[in-house]
CSV table of C-alpha atoms and ligand atoms in Angstrom, one decimal:
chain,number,residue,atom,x,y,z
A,1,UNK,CA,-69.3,15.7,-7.3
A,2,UNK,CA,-68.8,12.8,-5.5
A,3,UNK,CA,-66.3,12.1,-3.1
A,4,UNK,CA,-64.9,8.1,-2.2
A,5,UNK,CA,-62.5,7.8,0.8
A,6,UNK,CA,-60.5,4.9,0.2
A,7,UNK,CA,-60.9,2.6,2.3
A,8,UNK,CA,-58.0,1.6,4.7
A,9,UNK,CA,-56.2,-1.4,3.2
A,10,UNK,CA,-56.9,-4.5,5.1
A,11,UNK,CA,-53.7,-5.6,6.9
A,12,UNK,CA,-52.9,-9.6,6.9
A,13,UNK,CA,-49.9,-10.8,8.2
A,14,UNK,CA,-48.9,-12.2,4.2
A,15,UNK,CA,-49.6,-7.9,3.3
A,16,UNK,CA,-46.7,-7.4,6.3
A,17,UNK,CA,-44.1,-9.1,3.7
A,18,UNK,CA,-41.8,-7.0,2.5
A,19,UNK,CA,-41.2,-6.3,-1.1
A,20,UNK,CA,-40.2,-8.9,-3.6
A,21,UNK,CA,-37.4,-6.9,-5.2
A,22,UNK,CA,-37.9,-7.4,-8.9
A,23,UNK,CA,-35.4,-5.5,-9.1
A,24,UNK,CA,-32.2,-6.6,-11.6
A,25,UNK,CA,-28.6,-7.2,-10.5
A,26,UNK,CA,-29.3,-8.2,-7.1
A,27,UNK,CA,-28.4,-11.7,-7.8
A,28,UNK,CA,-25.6,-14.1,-6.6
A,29,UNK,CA,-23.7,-13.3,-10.1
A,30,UNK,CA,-23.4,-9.6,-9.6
A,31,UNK,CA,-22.5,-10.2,-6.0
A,32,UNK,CA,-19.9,-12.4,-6.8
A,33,UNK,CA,-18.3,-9.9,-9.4
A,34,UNK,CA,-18.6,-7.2,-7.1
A,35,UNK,CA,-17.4,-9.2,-4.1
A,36,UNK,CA,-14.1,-10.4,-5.7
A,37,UNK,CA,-13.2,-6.4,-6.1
A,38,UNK,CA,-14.0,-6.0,-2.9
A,39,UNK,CA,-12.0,-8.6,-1.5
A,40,UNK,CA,-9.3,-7.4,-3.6
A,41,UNK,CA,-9.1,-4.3,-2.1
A,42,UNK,CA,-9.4,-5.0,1.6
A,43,UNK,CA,-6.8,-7.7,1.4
A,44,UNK,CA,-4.0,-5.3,0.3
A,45,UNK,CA,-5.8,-2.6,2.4
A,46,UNK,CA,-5.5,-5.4,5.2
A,47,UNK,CA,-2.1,-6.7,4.6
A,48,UNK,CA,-0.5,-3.5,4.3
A,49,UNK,CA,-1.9,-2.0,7.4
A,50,UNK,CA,-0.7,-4.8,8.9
A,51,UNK,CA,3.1,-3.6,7.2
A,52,UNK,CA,2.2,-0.2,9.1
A,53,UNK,CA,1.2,-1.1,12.3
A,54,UNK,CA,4.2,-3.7,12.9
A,55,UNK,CA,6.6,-0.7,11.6
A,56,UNK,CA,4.9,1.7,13.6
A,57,UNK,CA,4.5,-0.7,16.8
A,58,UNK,CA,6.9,-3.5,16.7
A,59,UNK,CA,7.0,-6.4,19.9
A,60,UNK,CA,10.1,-6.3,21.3
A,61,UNK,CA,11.7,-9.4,19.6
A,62,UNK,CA,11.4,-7.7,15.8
A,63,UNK,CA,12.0,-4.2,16.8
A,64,UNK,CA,16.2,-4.9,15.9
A,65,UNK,CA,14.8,-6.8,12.9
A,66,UNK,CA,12.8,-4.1,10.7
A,67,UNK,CA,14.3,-3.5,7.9
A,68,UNK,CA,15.5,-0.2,6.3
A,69,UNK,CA,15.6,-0.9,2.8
A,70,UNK,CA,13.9,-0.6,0.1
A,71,UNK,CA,14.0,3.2,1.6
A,72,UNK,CA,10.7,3.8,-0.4
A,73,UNK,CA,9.2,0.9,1.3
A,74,UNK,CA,6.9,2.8,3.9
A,75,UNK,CA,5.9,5.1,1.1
A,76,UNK,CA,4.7,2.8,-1.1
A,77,UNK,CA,2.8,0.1,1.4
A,78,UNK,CA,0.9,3.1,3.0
A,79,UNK,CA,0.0,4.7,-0.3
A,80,UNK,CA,-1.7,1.3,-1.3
A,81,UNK,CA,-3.1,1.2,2.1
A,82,UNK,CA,-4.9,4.4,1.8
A,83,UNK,CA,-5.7,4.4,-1.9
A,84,UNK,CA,-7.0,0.7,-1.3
A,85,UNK,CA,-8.9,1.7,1.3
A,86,UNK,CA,-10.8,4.6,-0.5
A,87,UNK,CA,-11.3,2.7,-3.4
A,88,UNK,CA,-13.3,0.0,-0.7
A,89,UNK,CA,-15.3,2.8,0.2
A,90,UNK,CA,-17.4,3.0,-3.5
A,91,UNK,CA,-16.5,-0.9,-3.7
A,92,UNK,CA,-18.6,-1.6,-1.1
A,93,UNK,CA,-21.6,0.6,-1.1
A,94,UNK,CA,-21.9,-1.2,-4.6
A,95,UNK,CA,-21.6,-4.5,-3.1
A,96,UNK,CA,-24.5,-3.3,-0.5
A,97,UNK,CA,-26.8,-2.4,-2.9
A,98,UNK,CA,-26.5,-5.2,-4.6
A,99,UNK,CA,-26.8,-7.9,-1.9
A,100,UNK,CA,-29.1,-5.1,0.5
A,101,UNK,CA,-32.9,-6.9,-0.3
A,102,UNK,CA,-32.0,-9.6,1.7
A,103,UNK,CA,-31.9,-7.6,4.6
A,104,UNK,CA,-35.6,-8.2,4.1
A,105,UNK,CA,-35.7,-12.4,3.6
A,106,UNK,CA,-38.8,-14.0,5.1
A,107,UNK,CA,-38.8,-15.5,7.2
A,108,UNK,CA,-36.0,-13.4,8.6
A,109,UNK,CA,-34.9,-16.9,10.9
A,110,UNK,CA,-35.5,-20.3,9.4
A,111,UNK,CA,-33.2,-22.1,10.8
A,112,UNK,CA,-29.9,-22.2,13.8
A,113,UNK,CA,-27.7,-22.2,10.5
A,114,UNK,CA,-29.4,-19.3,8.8
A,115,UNK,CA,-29.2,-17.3,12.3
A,116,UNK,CA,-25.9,-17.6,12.3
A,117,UNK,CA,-25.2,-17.0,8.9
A,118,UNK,CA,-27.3,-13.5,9.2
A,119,UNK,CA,-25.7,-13.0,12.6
A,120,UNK,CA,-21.7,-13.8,10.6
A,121,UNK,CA,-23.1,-11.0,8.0
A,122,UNK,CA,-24.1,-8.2,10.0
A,123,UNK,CA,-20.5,-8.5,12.2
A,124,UNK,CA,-18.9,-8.2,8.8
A,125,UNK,CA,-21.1,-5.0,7.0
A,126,UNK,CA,-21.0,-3.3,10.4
A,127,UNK,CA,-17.3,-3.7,10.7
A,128,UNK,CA,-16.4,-3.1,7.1
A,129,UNK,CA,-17.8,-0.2,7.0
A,130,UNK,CA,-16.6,1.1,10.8
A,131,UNK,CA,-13.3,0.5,9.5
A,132,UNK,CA,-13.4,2.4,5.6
A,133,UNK,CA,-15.4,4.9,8.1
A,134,UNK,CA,-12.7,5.2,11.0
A,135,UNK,CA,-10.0,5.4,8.3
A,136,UNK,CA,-11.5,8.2,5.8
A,137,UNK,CA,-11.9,10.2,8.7
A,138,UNK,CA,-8.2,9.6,9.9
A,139,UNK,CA,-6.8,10.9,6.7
A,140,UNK,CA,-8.9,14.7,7.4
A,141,UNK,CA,-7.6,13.9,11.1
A,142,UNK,CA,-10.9,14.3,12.3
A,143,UNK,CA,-11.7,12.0,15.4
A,144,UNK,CA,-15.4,12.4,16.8
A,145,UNK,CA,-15.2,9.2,19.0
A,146,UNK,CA,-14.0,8.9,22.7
A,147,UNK,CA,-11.6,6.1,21.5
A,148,UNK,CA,-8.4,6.0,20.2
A,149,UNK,CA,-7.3,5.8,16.3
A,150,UNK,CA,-4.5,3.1,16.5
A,151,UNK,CA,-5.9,0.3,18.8
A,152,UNK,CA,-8.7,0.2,17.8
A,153,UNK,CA,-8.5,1.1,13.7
A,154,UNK,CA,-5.8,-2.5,14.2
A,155,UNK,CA,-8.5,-4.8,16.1
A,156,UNK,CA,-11.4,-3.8,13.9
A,157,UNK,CA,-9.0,-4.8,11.0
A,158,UNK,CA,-8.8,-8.5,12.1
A,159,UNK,CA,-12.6,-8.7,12.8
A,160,UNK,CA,-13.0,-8.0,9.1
A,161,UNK,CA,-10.6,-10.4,7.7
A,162,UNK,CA,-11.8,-12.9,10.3
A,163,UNK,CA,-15.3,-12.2,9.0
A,164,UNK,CA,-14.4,-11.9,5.3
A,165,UNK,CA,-12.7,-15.6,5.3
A,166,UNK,CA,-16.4,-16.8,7.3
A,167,UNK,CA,-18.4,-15.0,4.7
A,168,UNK,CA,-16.1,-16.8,1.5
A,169,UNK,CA,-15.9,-20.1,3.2
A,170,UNK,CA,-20.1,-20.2,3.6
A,171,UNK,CA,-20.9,-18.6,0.3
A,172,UNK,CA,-18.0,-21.2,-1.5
A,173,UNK,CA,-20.6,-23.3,-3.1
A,174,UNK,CA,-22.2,-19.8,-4.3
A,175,UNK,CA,-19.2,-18.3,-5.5
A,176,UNK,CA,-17.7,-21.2,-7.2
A,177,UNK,CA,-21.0,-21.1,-9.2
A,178,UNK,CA,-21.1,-17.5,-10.2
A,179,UNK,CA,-17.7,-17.3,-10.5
A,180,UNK,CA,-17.3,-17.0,-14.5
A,181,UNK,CA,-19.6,-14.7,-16.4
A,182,UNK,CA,-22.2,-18.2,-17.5
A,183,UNK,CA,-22.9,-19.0,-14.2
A,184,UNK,CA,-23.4,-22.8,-13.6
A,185,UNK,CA,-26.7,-24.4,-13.5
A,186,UNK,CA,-28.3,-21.1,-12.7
A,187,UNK,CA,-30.6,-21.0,-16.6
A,188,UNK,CA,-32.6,-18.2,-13.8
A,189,UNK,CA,-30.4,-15.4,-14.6
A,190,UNK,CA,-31.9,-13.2,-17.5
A,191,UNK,CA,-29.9,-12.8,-20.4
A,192,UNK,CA,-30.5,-9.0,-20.6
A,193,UNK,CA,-29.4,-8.2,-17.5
A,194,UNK,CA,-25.8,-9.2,-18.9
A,195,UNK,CA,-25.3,-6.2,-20.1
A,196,UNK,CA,-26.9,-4.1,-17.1
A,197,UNK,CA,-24.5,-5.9,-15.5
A,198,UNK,CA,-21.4,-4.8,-17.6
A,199,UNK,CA,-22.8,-1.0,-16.9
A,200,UNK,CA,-22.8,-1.9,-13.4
A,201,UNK,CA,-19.5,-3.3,-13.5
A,202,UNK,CA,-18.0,-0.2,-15.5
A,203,UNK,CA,-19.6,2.7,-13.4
A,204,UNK,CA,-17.9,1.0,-10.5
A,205,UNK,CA,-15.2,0.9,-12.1
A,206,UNK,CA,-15.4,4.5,-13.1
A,207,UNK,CA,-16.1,5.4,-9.4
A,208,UNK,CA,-13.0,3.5,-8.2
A,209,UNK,CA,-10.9,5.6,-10.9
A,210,UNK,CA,-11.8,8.6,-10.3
A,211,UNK,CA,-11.8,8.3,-6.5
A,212,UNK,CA,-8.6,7.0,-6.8
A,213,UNK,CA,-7.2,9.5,-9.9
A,214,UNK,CA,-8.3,12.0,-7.2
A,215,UNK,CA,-6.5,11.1,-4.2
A,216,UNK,CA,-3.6,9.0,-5.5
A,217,UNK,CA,-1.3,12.0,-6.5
A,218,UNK,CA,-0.7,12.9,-2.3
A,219,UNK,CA,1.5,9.7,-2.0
A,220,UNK,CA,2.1,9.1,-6.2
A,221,UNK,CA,3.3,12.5,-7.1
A,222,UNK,CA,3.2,12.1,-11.4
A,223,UNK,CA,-0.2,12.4,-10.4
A,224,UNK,CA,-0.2,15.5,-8.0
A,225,UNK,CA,-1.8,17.2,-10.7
A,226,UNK,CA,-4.8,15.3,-10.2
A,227,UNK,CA,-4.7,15.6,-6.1
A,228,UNK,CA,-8.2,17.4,-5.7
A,229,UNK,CA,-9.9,15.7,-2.9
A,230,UNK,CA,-6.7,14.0,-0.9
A,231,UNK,CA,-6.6,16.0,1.9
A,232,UNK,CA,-3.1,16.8,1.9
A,233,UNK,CA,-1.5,18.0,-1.8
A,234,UNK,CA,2.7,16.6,-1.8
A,235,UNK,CA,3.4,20.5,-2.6
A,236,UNK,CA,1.5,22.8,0.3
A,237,UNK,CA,3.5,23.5,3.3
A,238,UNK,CA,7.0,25.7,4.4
A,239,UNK,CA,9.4,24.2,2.6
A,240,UNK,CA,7.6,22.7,-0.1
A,241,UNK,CA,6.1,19.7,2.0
A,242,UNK,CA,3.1,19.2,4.6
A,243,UNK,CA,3.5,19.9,8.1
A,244,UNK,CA,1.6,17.4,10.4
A,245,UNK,CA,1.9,19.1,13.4
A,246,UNK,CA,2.9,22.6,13.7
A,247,UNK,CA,5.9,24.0,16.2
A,248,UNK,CA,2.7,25.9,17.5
A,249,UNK,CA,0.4,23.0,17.9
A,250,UNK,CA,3.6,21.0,19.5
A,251,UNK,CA,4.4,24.2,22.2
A,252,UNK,CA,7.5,24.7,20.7
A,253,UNK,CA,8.9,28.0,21.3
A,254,UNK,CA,11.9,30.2,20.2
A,255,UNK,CA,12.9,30.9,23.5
A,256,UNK,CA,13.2,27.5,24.7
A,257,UNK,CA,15.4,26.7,21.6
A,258,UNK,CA,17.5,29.9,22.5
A,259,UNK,CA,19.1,27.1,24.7
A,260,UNK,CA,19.0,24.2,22.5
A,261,UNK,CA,22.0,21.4,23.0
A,262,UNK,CA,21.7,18.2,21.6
A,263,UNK,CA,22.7,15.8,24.4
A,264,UNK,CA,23.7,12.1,23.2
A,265,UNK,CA,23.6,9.2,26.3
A,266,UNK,CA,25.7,6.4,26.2
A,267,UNK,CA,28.9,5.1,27.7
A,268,UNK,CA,30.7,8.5,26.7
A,269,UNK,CA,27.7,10.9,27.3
A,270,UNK,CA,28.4,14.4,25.5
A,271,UNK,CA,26.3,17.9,24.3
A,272,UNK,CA,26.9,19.7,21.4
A,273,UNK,CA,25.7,22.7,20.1
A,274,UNK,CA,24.1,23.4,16.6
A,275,UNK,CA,27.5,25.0,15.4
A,276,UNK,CA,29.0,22.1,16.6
A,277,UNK,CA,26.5,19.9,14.9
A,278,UNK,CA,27.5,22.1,11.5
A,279,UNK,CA,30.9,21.0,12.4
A,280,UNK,CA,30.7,17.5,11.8
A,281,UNK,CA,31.1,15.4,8.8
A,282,UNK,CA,28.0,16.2,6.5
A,283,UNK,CA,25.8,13.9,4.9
A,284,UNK,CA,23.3,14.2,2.6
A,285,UNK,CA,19.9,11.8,2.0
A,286,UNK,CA,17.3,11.8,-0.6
A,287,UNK,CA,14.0,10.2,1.4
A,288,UNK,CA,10.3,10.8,1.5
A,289,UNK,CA,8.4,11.3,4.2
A,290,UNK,CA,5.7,9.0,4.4
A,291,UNK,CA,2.7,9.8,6.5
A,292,UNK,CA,0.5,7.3,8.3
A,293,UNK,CA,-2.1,9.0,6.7
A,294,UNK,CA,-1.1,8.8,3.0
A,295,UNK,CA,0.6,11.3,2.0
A,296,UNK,CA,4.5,11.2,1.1
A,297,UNK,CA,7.1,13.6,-0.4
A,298,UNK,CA,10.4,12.8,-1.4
A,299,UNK,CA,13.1,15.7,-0.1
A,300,UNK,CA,16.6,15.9,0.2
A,301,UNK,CA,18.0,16.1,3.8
A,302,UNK,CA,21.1,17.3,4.8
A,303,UNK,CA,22.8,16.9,8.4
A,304,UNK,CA,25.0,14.3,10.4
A,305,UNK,CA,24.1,10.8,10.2
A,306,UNK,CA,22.8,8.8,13.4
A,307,UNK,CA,25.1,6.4,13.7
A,308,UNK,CA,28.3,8.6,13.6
A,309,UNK,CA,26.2,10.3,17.1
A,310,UNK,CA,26.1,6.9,18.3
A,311,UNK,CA,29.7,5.7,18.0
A,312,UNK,CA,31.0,9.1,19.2
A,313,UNK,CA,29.2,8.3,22.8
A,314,UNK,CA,30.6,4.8,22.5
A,315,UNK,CA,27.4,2.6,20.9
A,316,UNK,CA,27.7,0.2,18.9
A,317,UNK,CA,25.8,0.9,15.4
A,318,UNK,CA,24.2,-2.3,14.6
A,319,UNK,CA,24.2,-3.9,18.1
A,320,UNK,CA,22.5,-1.0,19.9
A,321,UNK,CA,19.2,0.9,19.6
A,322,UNK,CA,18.3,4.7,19.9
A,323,UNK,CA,15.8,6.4,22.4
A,324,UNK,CA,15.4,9.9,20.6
A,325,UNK,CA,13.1,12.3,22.8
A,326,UNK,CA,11.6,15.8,21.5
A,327,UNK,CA,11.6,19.2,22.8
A,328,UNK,CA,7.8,18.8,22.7
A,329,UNK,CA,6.3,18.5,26.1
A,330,UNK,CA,4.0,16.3,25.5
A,331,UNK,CA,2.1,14.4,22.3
A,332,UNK,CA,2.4,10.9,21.5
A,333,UNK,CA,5.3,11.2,19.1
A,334,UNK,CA,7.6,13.0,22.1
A,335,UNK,CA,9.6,9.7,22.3
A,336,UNK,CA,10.7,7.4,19.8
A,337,UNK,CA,12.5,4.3,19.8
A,338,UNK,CA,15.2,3.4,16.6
A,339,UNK,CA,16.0,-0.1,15.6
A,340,UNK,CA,19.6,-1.1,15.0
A,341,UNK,CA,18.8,-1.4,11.1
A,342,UNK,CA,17.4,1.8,11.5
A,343,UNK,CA,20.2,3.3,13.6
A,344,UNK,CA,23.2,0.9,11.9
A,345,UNK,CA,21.2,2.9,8.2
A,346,UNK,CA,24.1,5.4,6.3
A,347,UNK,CA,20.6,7.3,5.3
A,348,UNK,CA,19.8,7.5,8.6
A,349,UNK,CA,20.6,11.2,9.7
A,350,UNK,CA,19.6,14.1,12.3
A,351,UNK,CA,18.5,16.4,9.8
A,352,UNK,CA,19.7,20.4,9.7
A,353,UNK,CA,18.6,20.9,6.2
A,354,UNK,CA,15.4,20.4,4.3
A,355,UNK,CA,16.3,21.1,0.1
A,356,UNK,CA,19.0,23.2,0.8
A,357,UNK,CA,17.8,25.4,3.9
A,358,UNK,CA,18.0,24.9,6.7
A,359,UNK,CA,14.7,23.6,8.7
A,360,UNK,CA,11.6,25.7,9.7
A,361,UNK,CA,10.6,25.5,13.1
A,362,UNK,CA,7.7,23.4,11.8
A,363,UNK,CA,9.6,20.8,9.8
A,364,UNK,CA,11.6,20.4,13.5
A,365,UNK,CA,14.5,22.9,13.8
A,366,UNK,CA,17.0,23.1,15.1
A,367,UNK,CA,17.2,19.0,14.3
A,368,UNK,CA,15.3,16.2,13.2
A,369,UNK,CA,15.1,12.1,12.6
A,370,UNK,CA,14.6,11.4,8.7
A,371,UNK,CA,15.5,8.0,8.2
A,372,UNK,CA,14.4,5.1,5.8
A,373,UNK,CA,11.1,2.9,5.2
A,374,UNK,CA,9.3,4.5,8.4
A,375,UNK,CA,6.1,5.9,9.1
A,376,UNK,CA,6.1,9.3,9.4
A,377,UNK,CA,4.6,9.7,12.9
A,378,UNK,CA,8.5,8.0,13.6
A,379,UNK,CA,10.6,11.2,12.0
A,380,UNK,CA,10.8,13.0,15.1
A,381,UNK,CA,11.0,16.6,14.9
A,382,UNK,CA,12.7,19.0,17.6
A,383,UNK,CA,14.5,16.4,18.8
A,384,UNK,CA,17.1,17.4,21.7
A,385,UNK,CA,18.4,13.8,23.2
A,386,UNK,CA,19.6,10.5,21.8
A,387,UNK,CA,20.6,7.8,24.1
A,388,UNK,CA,22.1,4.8,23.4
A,389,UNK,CA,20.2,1.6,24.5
B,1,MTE,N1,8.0,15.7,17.9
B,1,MTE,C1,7.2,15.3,16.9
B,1,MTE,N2,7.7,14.9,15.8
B,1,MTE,C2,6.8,14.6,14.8
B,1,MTE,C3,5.4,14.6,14.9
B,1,MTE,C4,4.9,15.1,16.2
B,1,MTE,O1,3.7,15.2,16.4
B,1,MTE,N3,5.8,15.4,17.1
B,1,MTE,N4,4.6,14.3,13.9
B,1,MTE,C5,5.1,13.3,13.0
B,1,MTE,C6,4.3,13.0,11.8
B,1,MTE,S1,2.8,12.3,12.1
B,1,MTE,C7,4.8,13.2,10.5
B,1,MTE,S2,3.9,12.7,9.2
B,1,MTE,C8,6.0,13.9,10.3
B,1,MTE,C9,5.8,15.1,9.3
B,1,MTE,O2,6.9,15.9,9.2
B,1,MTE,P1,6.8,17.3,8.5
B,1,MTE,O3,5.8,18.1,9.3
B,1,MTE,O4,8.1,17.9,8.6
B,1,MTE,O5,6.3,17.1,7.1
B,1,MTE,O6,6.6,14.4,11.5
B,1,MTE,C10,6.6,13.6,12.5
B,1,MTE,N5,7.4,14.1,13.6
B,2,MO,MO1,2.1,11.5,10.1
């Protein structure tokens, strides 16, 4: 028996090269296909967060302006928002495969241009995927960083788009060229890997529908069936419908409600009590509530309508807007301020009922804000004073 100990390869700079990737479908035609997707999906992901956050946080000189109508508004932008935004998650680890071996170009800096170019690139990966990253983890309402959702989930968002329109506008030529399934002047493109390409295409596709199939139905409810993976399902909860944030988790107790009074602030200030509440004219509204993070259900509330409160303290519905403020102690959805569409809304009500009975402590007894095309984080719950603005 003989042994041979291979000898240690020699290293030469050339041997430090990375790999050549051989590899099929990471070419500029698969990219392209891939990227337009991709694009696809963060611009409505982008435009309709964009919908949210200016509902949700409106400068003061459109607050009075936000409409109420269509009252399934909210509910549909944000379910796009979040199904777009899970469907971006498989878009683009497809779109990273296929573009990833030049991560490993060499030389890794020709030139100032290419520098930059790289430089433009790893800005827009590293934000794409903080922001599909920040966001999934939203939805399960799980927050291991020491910064806050909202601010930062909104800046990252234009960093993206900024470096999205970059990214197009230097690969135009590329695109352009790749943009049809012959590509232009490219006779380097195999014709067998056309159809690796269409399996490519399809499994993403696949991926996309099922992700979505299993998620959608939380926000699209024909398709609640479906709702396996979406962390909240449109049917679990007292009631019949999620609970964000429990009566518990908001230090709500029974014996501070033993003393409940609603008191309404405005030129003709005035307390009532729940019977008295039960006294007034009733109206009844059929409205979803539509979660920031993607879920909606559509229920039928029953209680006095907002801007009947207003008028009886002497506010002008449709000139004024509403401070509402919650029993809660503290939490940033305590206080919330109402629009005049909002407040001026027949739909608009401070809700007794939910379906018939009356609410459970964690949909907001004794009273609650429902009103139309608003995020949820907006439907106050235990709420105790309105004033007039
Ligand atoms: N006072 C108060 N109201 C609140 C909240 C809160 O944390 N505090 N959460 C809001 C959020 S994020 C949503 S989605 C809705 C959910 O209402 P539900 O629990 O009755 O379904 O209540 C809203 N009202
Ligand atoms: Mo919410």
């Amino acid at each position: 028996m003989s042994f041979r100990i291979p000898r240690p390869p020699r290293i030469v700079p050339s041997e430090l090269r990375p790999p050549a990737f051989t590899g099929r479908l990471h070419d500029a035609r698969t990219a392209t296909a891939v990227g337009r997707w991709l694009g696809a999906a963060f611009a409505v992901c982008f435009l309709t967060g964009l919908i949210s956050h200016y509902l949700q946080h409106p400068p003061d000189w459109l607050a009075n302006h936000l409409p109420a109508r269509p009252a399934w508004g909210y509910r549909l932008t944000q379910g796009l928002h979040v199904a777009s935004g899970l469907a971006a998650i498989a878009l683009l680890l497809v779109k990273l495969w296929t573009v990833y071996p030049r991560l490993f170009v060499w030389p890794p800096l020709r030139s100032v241009r290419h520098a930059l170019e790289r430089l433009s690139v790893a800005v827009l990966v590293a934000s794409a995927v903080f922001q599909v990253l920040t966001g999934l983890l939203n939805i399960v309402q799980w927050y291991p960083w020491p910064f806050s959702f909202v601010p930062v989930h909104f800046a990252v968002a234009w960093v993206v788009a900024g470096s999205i329109l970059l990214h197009v506008a230097v690969k135009a030529p590329e695109i352009s060229a790749h943009w049809s399934r012959r590509s232009k002047g490219t006779l380097a493109l195999p014709a067998e890997d056309v159809s690796d390409r269409r399996s490519l295409l399809l499994g993403m596709g696949a991926a996309v529908g099922v992700v979505t199939l299993t998620t959608v139905g939380q926000s699209f409810t024909p398709l609640k069936t479906f709702d396996l993976l979406a962390p909240r399902h449109p049917d679990h909860g007292p009631q019949g419908l999620p609970v964000n944030r429990t009566a518990a988790a908001a230090g709500i107790s029974a014996p501070a409600l033993r003393t409940w009074r609603l008191d309404v602030v405005g030129p003709r200030p005035y307390a009532l009590t729940l019977d008295d509440l039960y006294a007034m004219p009733p109206a009844t509204s059929d409205l979803p509530i539509a979660c920031v993070e993607g879920w909606s259900v559509q229920a039928r509330w029953a209680g006095v309508r907002v801007r009947d409160l207003v008028a009886r303290a002497g506010g002008r519905p449709g000139r004024d807007a509403v401070r509402v403020t919650s029993l809660e102690a503290s939490g940033a959805y305590r206080v919330m301020e109402m629009g005049t569409e909002y407040v001026d809304d027949p739909l608009t009500l401070l809700a007794l009922t939910l379906n018939g009975q009356q609410l459970s402590l964690d949909h907001g007894f004794p009273a609650r804000i429902i009103a139309p095309n608003r995020p949820g984080v907006l439907q106050t719950k235990w709420v105790h004073r309105l004033e007039v603005l």
